[in-house]
mmCIF file of C-alpha atoms and ligand atoms in Angstrom:
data_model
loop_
_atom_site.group_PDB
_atom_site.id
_atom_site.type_symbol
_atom_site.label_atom_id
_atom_site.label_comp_id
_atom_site.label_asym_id
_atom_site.label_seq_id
_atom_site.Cartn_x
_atom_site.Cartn_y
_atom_site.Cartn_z
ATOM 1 C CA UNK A 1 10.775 26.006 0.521
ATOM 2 C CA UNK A 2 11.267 22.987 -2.043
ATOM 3 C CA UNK A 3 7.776 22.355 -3.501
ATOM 4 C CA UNK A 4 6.886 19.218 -4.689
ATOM 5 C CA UNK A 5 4.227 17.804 -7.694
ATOM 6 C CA UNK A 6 1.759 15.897 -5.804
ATOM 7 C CA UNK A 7 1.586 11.988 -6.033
ATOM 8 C CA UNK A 8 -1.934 12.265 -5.076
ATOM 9 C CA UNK A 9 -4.389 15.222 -4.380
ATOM 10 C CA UNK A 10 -7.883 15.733 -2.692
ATOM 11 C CA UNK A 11 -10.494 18.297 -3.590
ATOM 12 C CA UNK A 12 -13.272 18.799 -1.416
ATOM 13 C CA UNK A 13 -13.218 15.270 -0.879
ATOM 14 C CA UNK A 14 -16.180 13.508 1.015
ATOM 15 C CA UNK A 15 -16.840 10.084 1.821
ATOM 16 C CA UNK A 16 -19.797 9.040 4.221
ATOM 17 C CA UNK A 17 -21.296 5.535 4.796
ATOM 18 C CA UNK A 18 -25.407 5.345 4.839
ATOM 19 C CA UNK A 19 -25.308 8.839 5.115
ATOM 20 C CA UNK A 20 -22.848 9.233 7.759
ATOM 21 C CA UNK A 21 -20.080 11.359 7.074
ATOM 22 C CA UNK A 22 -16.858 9.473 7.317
ATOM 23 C CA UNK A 23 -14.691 12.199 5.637
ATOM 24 C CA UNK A 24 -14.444 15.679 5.134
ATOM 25 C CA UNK A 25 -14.802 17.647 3.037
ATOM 26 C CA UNK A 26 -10.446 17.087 2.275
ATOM 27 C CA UNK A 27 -8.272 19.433 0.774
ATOM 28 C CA UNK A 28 -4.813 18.222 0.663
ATOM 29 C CA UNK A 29 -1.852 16.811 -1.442
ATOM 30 C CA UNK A 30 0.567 13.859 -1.066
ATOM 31 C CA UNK A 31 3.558 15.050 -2.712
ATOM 32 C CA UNK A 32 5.687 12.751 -4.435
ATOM 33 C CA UNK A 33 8.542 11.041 -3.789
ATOM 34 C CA UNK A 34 8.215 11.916 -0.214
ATOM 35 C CA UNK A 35 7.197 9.750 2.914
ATOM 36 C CA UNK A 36 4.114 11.193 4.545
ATOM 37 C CA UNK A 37 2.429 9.951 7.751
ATOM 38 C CA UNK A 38 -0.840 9.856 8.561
ATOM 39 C CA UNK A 39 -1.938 9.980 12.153
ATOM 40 C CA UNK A 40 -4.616 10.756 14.453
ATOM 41 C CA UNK A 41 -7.526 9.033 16.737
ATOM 42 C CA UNK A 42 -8.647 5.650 16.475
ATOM 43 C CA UNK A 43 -11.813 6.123 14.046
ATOM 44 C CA UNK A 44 -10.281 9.357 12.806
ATOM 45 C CA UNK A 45 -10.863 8.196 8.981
ATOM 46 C CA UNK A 46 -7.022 7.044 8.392
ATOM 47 C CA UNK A 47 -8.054 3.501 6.737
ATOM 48 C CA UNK A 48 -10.509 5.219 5.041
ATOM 49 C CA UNK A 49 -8.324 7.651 3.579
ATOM 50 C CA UNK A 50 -5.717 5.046 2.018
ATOM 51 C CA UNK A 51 -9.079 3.060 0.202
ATOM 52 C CA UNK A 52 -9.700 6.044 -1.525
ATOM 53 C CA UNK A 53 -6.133 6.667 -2.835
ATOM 54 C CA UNK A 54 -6.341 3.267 -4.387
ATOM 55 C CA UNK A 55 -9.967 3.265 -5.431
ATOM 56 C CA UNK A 56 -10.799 0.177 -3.166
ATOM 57 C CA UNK A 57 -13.833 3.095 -2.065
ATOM 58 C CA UNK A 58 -14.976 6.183 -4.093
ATOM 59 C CA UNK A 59 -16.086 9.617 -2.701
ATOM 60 C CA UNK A 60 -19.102 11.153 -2.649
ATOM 61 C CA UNK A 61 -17.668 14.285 -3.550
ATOM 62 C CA UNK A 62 -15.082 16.397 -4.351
ATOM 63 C CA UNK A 63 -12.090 14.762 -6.551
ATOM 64 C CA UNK A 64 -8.926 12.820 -6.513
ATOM 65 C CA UNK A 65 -5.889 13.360 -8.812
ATOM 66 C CA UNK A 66 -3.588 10.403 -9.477
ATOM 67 C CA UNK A 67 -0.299 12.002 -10.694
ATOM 68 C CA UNK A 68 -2.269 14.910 -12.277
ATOM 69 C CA UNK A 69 -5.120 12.394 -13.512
ATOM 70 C CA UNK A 70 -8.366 11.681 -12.148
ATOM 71 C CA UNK A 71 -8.646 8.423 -10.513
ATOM 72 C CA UNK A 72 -11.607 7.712 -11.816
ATOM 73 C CA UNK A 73 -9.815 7.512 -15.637
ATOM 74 C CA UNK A 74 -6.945 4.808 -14.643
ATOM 75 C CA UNK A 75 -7.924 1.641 -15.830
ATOM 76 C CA UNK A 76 -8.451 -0.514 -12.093
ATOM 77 C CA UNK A 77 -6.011 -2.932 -12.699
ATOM 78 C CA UNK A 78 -3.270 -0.241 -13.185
ATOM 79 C CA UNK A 79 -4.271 2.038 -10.806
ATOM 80 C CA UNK A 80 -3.725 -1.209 -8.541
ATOM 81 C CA UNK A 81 -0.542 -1.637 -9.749
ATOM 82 C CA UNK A 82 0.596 1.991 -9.717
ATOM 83 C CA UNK A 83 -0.754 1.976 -5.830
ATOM 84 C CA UNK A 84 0.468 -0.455 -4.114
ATOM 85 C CA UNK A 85 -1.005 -1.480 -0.650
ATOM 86 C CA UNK A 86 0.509 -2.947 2.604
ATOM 87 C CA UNK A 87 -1.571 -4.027 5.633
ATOM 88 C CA UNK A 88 -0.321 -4.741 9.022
ATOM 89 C CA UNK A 89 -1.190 -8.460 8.920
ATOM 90 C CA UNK A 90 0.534 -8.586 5.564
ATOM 91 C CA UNK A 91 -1.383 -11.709 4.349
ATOM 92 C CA UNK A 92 -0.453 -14.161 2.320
ATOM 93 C CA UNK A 93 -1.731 -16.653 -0.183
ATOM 94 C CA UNK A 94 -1.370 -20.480 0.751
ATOM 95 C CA UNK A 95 1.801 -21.463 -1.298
ATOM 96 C CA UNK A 96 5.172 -20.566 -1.148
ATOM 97 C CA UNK A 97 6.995 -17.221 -0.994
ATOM 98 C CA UNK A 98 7.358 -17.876 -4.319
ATOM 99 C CA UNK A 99 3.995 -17.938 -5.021
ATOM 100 C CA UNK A 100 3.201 -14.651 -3.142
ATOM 101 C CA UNK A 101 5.826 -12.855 -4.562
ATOM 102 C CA UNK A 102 4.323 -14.137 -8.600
ATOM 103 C CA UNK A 103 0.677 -13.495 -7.480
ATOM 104 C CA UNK A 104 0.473 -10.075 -8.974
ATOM 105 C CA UNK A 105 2.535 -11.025 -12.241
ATOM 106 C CA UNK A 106 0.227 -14.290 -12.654
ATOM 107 C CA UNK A 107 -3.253 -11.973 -12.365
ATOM 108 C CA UNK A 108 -1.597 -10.398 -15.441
ATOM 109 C CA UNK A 109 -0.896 -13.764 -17.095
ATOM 110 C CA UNK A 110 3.030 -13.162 -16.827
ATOM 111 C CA UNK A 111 6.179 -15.448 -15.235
ATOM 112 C CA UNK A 112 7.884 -13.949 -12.571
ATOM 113 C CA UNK A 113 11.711 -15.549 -13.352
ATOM 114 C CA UNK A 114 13.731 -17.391 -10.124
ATOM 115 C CA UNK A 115 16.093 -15.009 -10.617
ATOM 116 C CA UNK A 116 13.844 -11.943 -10.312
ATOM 117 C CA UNK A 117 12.201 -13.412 -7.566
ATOM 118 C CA UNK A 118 15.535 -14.076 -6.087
ATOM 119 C CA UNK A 119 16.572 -10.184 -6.331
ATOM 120 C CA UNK A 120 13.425 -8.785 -5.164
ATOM 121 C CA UNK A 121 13.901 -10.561 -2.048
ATOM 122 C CA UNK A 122 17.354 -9.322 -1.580
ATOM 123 C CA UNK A 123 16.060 -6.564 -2.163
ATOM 124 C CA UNK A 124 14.115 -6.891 1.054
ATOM 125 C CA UNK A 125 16.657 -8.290 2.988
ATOM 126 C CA UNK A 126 15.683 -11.964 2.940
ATOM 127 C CA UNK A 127 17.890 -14.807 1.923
ATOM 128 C CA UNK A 128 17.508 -16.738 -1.625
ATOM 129 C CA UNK A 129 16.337 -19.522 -0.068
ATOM 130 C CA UNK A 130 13.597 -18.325 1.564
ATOM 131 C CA UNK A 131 11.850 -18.518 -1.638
ATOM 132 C CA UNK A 132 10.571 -22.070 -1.751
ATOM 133 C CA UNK A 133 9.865 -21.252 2.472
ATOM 134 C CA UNK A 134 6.211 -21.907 3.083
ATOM 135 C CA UNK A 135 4.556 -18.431 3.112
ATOM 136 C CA UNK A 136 2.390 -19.090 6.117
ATOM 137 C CA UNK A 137 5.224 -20.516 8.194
ATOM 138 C CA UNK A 138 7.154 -16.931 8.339
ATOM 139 C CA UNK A 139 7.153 -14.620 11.305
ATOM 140 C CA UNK A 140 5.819 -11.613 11.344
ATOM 141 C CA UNK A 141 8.801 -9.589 10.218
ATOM 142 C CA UNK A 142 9.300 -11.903 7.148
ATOM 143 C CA UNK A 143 5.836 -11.894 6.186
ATOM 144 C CA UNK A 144 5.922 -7.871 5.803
ATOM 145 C CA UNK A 145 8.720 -7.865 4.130
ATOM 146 C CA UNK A 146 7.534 -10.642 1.210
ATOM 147 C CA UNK A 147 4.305 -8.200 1.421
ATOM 148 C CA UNK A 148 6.538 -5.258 0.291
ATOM 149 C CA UNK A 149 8.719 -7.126 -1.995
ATOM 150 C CA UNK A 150 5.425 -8.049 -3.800
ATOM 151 C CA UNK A 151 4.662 -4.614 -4.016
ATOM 152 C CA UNK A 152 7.887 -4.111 -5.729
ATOM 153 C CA UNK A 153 7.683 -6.762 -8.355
ATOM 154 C CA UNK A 154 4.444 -4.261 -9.662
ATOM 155 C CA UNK A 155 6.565 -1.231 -9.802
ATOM 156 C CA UNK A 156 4.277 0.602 -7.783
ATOM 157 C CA UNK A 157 4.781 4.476 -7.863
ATOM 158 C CA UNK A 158 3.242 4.998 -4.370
ATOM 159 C CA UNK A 159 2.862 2.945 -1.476
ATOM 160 C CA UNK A 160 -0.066 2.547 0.861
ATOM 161 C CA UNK A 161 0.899 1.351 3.823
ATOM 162 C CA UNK A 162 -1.254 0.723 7.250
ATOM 163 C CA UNK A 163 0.030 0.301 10.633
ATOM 164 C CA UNK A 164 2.474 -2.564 9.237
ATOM 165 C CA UNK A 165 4.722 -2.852 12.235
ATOM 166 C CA UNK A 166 2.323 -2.236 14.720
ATOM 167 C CA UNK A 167 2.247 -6.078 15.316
ATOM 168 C CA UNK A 168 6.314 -6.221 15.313
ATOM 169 C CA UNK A 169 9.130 -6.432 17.833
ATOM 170 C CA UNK A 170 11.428 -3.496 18.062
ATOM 171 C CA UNK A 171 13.873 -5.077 16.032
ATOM 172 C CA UNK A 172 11.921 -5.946 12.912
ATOM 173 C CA UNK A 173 10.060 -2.733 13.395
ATOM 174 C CA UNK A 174 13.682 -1.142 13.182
ATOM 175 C CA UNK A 175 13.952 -3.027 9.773
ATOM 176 C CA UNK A 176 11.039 -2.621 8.678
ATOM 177 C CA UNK A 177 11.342 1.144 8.807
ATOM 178 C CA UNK A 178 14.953 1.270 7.081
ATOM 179 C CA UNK A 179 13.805 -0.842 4.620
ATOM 180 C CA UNK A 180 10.876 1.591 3.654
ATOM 181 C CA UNK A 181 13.200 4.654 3.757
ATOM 182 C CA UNK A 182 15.904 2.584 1.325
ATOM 183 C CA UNK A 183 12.910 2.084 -1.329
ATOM 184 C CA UNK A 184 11.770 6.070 -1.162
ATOM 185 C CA UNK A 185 15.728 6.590 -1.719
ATOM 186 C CA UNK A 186 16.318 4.240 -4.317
ATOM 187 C CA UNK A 187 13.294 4.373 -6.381
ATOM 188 C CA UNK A 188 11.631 7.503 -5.426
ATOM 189 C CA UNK A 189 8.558 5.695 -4.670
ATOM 190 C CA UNK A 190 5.909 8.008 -3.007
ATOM 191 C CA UNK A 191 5.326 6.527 0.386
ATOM 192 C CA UNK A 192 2.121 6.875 2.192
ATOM 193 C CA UNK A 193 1.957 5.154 6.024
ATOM 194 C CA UNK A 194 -0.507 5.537 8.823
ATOM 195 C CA UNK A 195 0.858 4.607 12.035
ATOM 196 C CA UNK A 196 -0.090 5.173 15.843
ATOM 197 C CA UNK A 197 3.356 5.867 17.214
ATOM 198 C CA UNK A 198 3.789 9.634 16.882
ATOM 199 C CA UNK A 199 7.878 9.106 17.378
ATOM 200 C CA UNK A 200 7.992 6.923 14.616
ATOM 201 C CA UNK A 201 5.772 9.248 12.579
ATOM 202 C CA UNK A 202 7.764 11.958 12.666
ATOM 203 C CA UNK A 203 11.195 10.313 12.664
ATOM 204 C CA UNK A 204 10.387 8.506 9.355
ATOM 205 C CA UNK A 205 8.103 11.477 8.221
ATOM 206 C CA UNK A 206 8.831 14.182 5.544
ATOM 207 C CA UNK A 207 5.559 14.960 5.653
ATOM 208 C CA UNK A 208 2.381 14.550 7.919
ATOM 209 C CA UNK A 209 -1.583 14.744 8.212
ATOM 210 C CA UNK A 210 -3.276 14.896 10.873
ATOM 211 C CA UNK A 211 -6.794 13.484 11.034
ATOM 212 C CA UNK A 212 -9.272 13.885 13.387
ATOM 213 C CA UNK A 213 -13.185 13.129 12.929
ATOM 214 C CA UNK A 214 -12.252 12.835 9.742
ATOM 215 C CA UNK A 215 -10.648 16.153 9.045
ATOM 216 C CA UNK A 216 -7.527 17.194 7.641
ATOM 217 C CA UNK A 217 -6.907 19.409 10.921
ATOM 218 C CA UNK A 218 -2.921 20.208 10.181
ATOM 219 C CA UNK A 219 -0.769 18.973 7.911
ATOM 220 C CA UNK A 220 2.792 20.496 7.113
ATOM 221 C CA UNK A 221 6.723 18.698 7.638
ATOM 222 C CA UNK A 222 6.379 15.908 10.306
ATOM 223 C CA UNK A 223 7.882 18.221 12.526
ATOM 224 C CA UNK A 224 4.420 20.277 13.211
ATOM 225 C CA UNK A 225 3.858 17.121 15.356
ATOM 226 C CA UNK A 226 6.581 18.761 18.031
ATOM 227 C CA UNK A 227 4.565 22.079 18.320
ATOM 228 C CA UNK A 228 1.122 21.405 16.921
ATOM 229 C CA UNK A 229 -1.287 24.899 16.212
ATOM 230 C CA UNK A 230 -4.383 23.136 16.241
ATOM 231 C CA UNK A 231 -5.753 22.766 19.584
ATOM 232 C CA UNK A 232 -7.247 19.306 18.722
ATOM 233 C CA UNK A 233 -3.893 18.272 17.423
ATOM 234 C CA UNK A 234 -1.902 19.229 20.371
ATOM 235 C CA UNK A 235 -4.772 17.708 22.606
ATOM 236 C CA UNK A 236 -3.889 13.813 19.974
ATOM 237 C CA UNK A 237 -0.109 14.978 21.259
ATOM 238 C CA UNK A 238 -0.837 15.031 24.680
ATOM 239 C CA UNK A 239 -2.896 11.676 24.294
ATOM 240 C CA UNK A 240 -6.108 13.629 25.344
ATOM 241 C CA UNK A 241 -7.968 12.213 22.086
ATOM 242 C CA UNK A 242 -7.526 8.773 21.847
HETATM 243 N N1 LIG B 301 -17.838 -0.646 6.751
HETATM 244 C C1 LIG B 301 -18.123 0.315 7.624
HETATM 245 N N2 LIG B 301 -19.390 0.502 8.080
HETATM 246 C C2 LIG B 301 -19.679 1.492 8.956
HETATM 247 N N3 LIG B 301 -18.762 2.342 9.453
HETATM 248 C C3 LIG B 301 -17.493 2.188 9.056
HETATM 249 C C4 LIG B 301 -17.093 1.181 8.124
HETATM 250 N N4 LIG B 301 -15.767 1.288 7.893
HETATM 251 C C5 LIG B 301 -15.354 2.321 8.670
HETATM 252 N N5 LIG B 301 -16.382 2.865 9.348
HETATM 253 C C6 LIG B 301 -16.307 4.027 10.266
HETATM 254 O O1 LIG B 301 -15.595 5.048 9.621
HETATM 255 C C7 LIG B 301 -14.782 5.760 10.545
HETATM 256 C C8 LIG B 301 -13.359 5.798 10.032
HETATM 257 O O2 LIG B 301 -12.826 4.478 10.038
HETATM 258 P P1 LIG B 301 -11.335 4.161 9.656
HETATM 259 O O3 LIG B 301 -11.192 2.693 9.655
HETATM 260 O O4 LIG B 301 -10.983 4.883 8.404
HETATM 261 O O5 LIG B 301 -10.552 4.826 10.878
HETATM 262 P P2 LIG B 301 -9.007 4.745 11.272
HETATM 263 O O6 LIG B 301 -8.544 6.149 11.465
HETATM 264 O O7 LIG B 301 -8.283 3.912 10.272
HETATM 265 O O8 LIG B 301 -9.056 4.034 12.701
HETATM 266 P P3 LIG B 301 -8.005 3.003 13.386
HETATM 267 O O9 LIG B 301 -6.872 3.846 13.909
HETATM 268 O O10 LIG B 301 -8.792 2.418 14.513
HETATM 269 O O11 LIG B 301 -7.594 2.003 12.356
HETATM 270 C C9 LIG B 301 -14.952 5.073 11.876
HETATM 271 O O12 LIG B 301 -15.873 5.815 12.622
HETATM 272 C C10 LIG B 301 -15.512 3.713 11.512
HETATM 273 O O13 LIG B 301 -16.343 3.248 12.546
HETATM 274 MG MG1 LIG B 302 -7.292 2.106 10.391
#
């Protein structure tokens, strides 16, 4: 079996909020360049899990490796940038797409060119002139993908992404998902997504975790989803464990 370097690893990690435990202790790697999913109940610790990769919350215990390094030694601003985030309202600032797509550029006192602009919205599958488009005025489809264009602009290694079509129609959830798969292809970006739907999980899956109470109960290729060995996992299958 290939093995791969991981993009991010827990140790013993624990996380608790006024001394409730939220998570773990978890043990567990996200390796890179792969697409891993992250599922399990409502509550489970999923959310929870992505603030830690990107330092937005800090364990208790336990460790977390960025590429080999402790988070805790990347400067924040580049740890930001390395770890890029996507939410499933994808929000945007008031202004144009323009203005969206330049936001993380500007915090760093740098242009963002037309023409790169231009490209990283091909690059998403929107047309040129969508640029000068009021942000706010986009569907939901459109807004998700300026949210992962601007994610691209930072040449972020790994990708955080939560539940982002949940809100969609088939169609843009379709895109949505093809368009995430073409970015892992093309620039081996590390892809980390919770999501709800268990199909989609392991269809656009290398890798999974499965969470529950804030364990890491089974994790493995997507596919342990089909035949699950931990009785708590198969009962999430089944829909038992909401
Ligand atoms: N700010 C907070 N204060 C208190 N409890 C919180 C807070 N944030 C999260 N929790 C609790 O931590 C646990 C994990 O929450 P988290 O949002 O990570 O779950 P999740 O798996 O993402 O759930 P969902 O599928 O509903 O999004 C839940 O029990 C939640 O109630
Ligand atoms: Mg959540």
């Amino acid at each position: 079996m290939t093995t791969y370097e991981p993009a991010i690893h827990f140790k013993d990690v624990r996380y608790s909020i006024d001394g409730n435990p939220i998570i773990g202790p978890i043990t567990g790697s996200f390796p890179a360049g792969q697409i891993t999913t992250l599922v399990g109940p409502s509550g489970a610790g999923k959310t929870t899990v992505l603030k830690l990769c990107n330092g937005l919350l800090s364990p208790d215990a336990g460790e977390i490796l960025v590429e080999g390094r402790p988070i805790g030694s990347l400067e924040p601003t580049a740890l930001r940038r390395k770890v890029g985030m996507a939410l499933q309202d994808a929000p945007m600032v008031n202004g144009s797409v323009y203005d969206n797509l330049a936001l993380p550029l500007r915090l760093r006192k740098k242009e963002l060119s037309e023409t790169d602009a231009v490209s990283w919205l091909e690059d998403v599958g929107l047309p040129a002139d969508y640029l000068h488009k009021k942000a706010t005025e986009l569907s939901g489809g459109q807004r998700q993908k300026v949210s992962i264009a601007r994610t691209l602009v930072n040449h972020s290694d790994i990708l955080l992404m939560d539940e982002i079509t949940s809100a969609l129609d088939r169609g843009s959830k379709r895109e949505i998902e093809s368009l995430i798969t073409r970015i892992n292809e093309k620039y081996g970006t590390t892809i980390i997504w919770i999501t709800h739907n268990l199909e989609q999980a392991i269809s656009i899956g290398d890798f999974t975790w499965v969470l529950v109470a804030g364990e890491l109960v089974e994790t493995g290729e997507s596919r342990i989803l089909e035949k699950p060995a931990d009785e708590r996992v198969r009962r999430f299958v089944k829909g038992e464990l909401q």
